[in-house]
Amino acid sequence: MEQTTKLPESVKYDLTFAREIYSLENGSYIKQCMQCGMCAISCATRDIMDYSPRRLFNLIKLGKKDEVLKSNTFWYCTSCCTCKARCPRGIPLVDVMHDLKRYAIKNGYVDYPQAAFCKAFWAEVAGRGKVFEGGVTARFYLIRGLDEVLKAMEMKDIGINMLKRGRLPMFPPKKIKGMGNLKKIIRKAQEIQRKEEAR
Amino acid sequence: MKYSFYPGCSMEATAQANLVSIKAVASALDLQLEEIHDWNCCGATVASGVVGDFTQQVMTGRNLAIAEPKGQDVVVGCSSCYLSLAVTNKRFREDEHFRALANEALAEGGYKYNGTLRVRQFLEVVINDVGFEKIAKKVKRPLKGLKVAGYVGCQTVRAIPYEFDDPEYPVLMDRLTEALGATATPFPMKARCCGSSNAIADTKIVLDSALKIFESASQGGAQLMVTPCPMCQLNLDAYQQLVNKVHGTSYNMPILFFTQLMAIAFDLPPDAWALKYNIVPPGAALASFGVG
Ligand code: SF4
Ligand code: SF4
């Protein structure tokens, strides 16, 4: 029999991308999503997300790499855990969102300011073993550039209030004493994590 | 009772009021908090977005490994740290494969964690190990008539759902408020997210979230809000003026750590109240109790 209908673009599954996401630490949970929509109605930031978590998972299944990685969904996830507590399939959505953030950063999708924030935060941990909030802010602006600094000038009142109230120490806390061993631990953990994800 | 104490980074900076009041309240209740030696950052909800959950949890595990030989429950005063430490601890306890791999990494630094500890929020310790009755007996300045909105926030009760309170409609902080003599007001948004770490990256998220929370607390008639979470406290306190400016509102809602309110109700020395760190002044709400 002659094939008369061509599959429309939207249902051409590109499994390479999906498989890559499934191989991330919490990625395989996505396969269990039954599209019930509980996460979508629960999400604290759904109204400003491009796609609800449910729709995002569907796009991953469909292999829509660009749509997924350019979406703001996982960046706007505030890790409030509401969806994780409610998902009837027990999917730890927050943890999946963490994986997607990491995957996006690794693949150069870093347009959202939240990506810069994550990187700034990590730089503090990796350098000192503790986070200096002033340092995170400074690094954030270094990554994002002058535009964001100018925007931040509008928020100077907040900074001044915090300073007045003794809540913005000017100097960072001391490095932890075990910085050397923490670095070794992190290096080894990264190595193990890569091996596990490649399995 | 003795505990290992994990303060977390914010208590050394924006949330010093948390540290001061927790220490004071703990000592008033005979809870001994021994700071974990050379503790490191738990990664909050941010680090894993760069290095992955496994690496973050291993890093968090270092703190638990250091604390383990003492055999004391680990007490955490920050919701984000609590989330990170409690979830990591659960994995060490329940997931053998994870424990083996994580210990392989920890061994590089000379550590090992067997998963024998309990990780607990200070709020839960106060409620379960001390109890409402004993707390009520400690009250020397009953906060009668004070209307308080108990803002539990999201992570404390949802890190591990049903660990100690209902993740949808938590009640324990309200009962604590009442043990202090105050009135807990109706507050449907008490476990809603404040926008968390977006204050710097995307302020609008925090301003919009905070607006909904203020609306809900005010409708219930609250004069002030208490919270266990440094992030919630900072967002609602420091950004309140901007919420008013952007949304044309005029909220004037003091945001206290619940331990600050306890320190006041117990009539501990004013230093223990740590009110000098509060940006929205709590004076008006507390003046009739001789605080201000
Ligand atoms: S709540 Fe869970 S199962 Fe339902 S749509 Fe969301 S992720 Fe899928
Ligand atoms: S954890 Fe993230 S995705 Fe889930 S409800 Fe909260 S903000 Fe939304």
Short mmCIF file of N, CA and C and ligand atoms in Angstrom, two decimals, chain A residues 29-30 32-42 52-55 57 61 83-84 86-93, ligand 1:
data_model
loop_
_atom_site.label_atom_id
_atom_site.label_comp_id
_atom_site.label_asym_id
_atom_site.label_seq_id
_atom_site.Cartn_x
_atom_site.Cartn_y
_atom_site.Cartn_z
N TYR A 29 14.13 10.00 35.07
CA TYR A 29 12.81 10.20 35.66
C TYR A 29 11.81 10.80 34.66
N ILE A 30 12.36 11.59 33.73
CA ILE A 30 11.48 12.28 32.78
C ILE A 30 10.60 11.28 32.04
N GLN A 32 9.12 8.86 33.12
CA GLN A 32 7.97 8.43 33.91
C GLN A 32 6.82 9.44 33.91
N CYS A 33 7.06 10.62 33.34
CA CYS A 33 6.03 11.66 33.38
C CYS A 33 4.81 11.21 32.59
N MET A 34 3.62 11.35 33.21
CA MET A 34 2.40 10.95 32.52
C MET A 34 1.57 12.15 32.08
N GLN A 35 2.21 13.32 32.11
CA GLN A 35 1.56 14.53 31.59
C GLN A 35 0.27 14.89 32.32
N CYS A 36 0.23 14.67 33.61
CA CYS A 36 -1.01 14.95 34.34
C CYS A 36 -1.21 16.44 34.59
N GLY A 37 -0.11 17.21 34.60
CA GLY A 37 -0.24 18.65 34.76
C GLY A 37 -0.21 19.14 36.20
N MET A 38 -0.01 18.25 37.15
CA MET A 38 0.05 18.68 38.55
C MET A 38 1.18 19.69 38.77
N CYS A 39 2.33 19.44 38.14
CA CYS A 39 3.45 20.38 38.32
C CYS A 39 3.11 21.74 37.73
N ALA A 40 2.40 21.73 36.61
CA ALA A 40 2.09 23.00 35.95
C ALA A 40 1.20 23.88 36.84
N ILE A 41 0.19 23.28 37.48
CA ILE A 41 -0.68 24.12 38.32
C ILE A 41 -0.05 24.42 39.67
N SER A 42 1.01 23.70 40.03
CA SER A 42 1.63 23.92 41.34
C SER A 42 2.74 24.95 41.30
N SER A 52 5.58 25.06 30.94
CA SER A 52 5.49 24.46 32.27
C SER A 52 6.42 23.25 32.30
N PRO A 53 6.77 22.79 33.51
CA PRO A 53 7.62 21.59 33.56
C PRO A 53 7.05 20.43 32.73
N ARG A 54 5.75 20.25 32.81
CA ARG A 54 5.11 19.17 32.04
C ARG A 54 5.40 19.31 30.54
N ARG A 55 5.21 20.52 30.03
CA ARG A 55 5.43 20.74 28.59
C ARG A 55 6.90 20.60 28.24
N PHE A 57 9.04 18.62 29.64
CA PHE A 57 9.36 17.19 29.60
C PHE A 57 8.88 16.59 28.27
N LYS A 61 11.07 14.71 25.33
CA LYS A 61 10.71 13.42 24.73
C LYS A 61 10.67 13.52 23.20
N CYS A 83 6.31 21.13 43.28
CA CYS A 83 5.99 20.10 42.28
C CYS A 83 6.55 18.75 42.70
N LYS A 84 7.73 18.76 43.25
CA LYS A 84 8.37 17.51 43.67
C LYS A 84 7.53 16.82 44.75
N ARG A 86 4.39 17.08 45.06
CA ARG A 86 3.05 16.73 44.59
C ARG A 86 3.01 15.75 43.44
N CYS A 87 4.08 15.61 42.69
CA CYS A 87 4.04 14.79 41.46
C CYS A 87 3.60 13.37 41.78
N PRO A 88 2.49 12.92 41.16
CA PRO A 88 1.99 11.59 41.49
C PRO A 88 2.93 10.47 41.05
N ARG A 89 3.85 10.78 40.15
CA ARG A 89 4.78 9.76 39.71
C ARG A 89 6.10 9.80 40.50
N GLY A 90 6.16 10.65 41.49
CA GLY A 90 7.36 10.72 42.32
C GLY A 90 8.58 11.26 41.59
N ILE A 91 8.36 12.05 40.58
CA ILE A 91 9.50 12.60 39.84
C ILE A 91 10.11 13.77 40.63
N PRO A 92 11.41 13.71 40.92
CA PRO A 92 12.03 14.83 41.64
C PRO A 92 12.32 15.97 40.66
N LEU A 93 11.30 16.74 40.36
CA LEU A 93 11.44 17.74 39.29
C LEU A 93 12.55 18.74 39.55
S1 SF4 C 1 3.30 16.24 38.05
FE1 SF4 C 1 4.80 14.68 37.49
S2 SF4 C 1 3.71 13.22 36.18
FE2 SF4 C 1 2.44 15.06 36.33
S3 SF4 C 1 3.00 16.25 34.52
FE3 SF4 C 1 4.32 16.96 36.20
S4 SF4 C 1 6.17 15.70 36.07
FE4 SF4 C 1 4.60 14.73 34.82
#
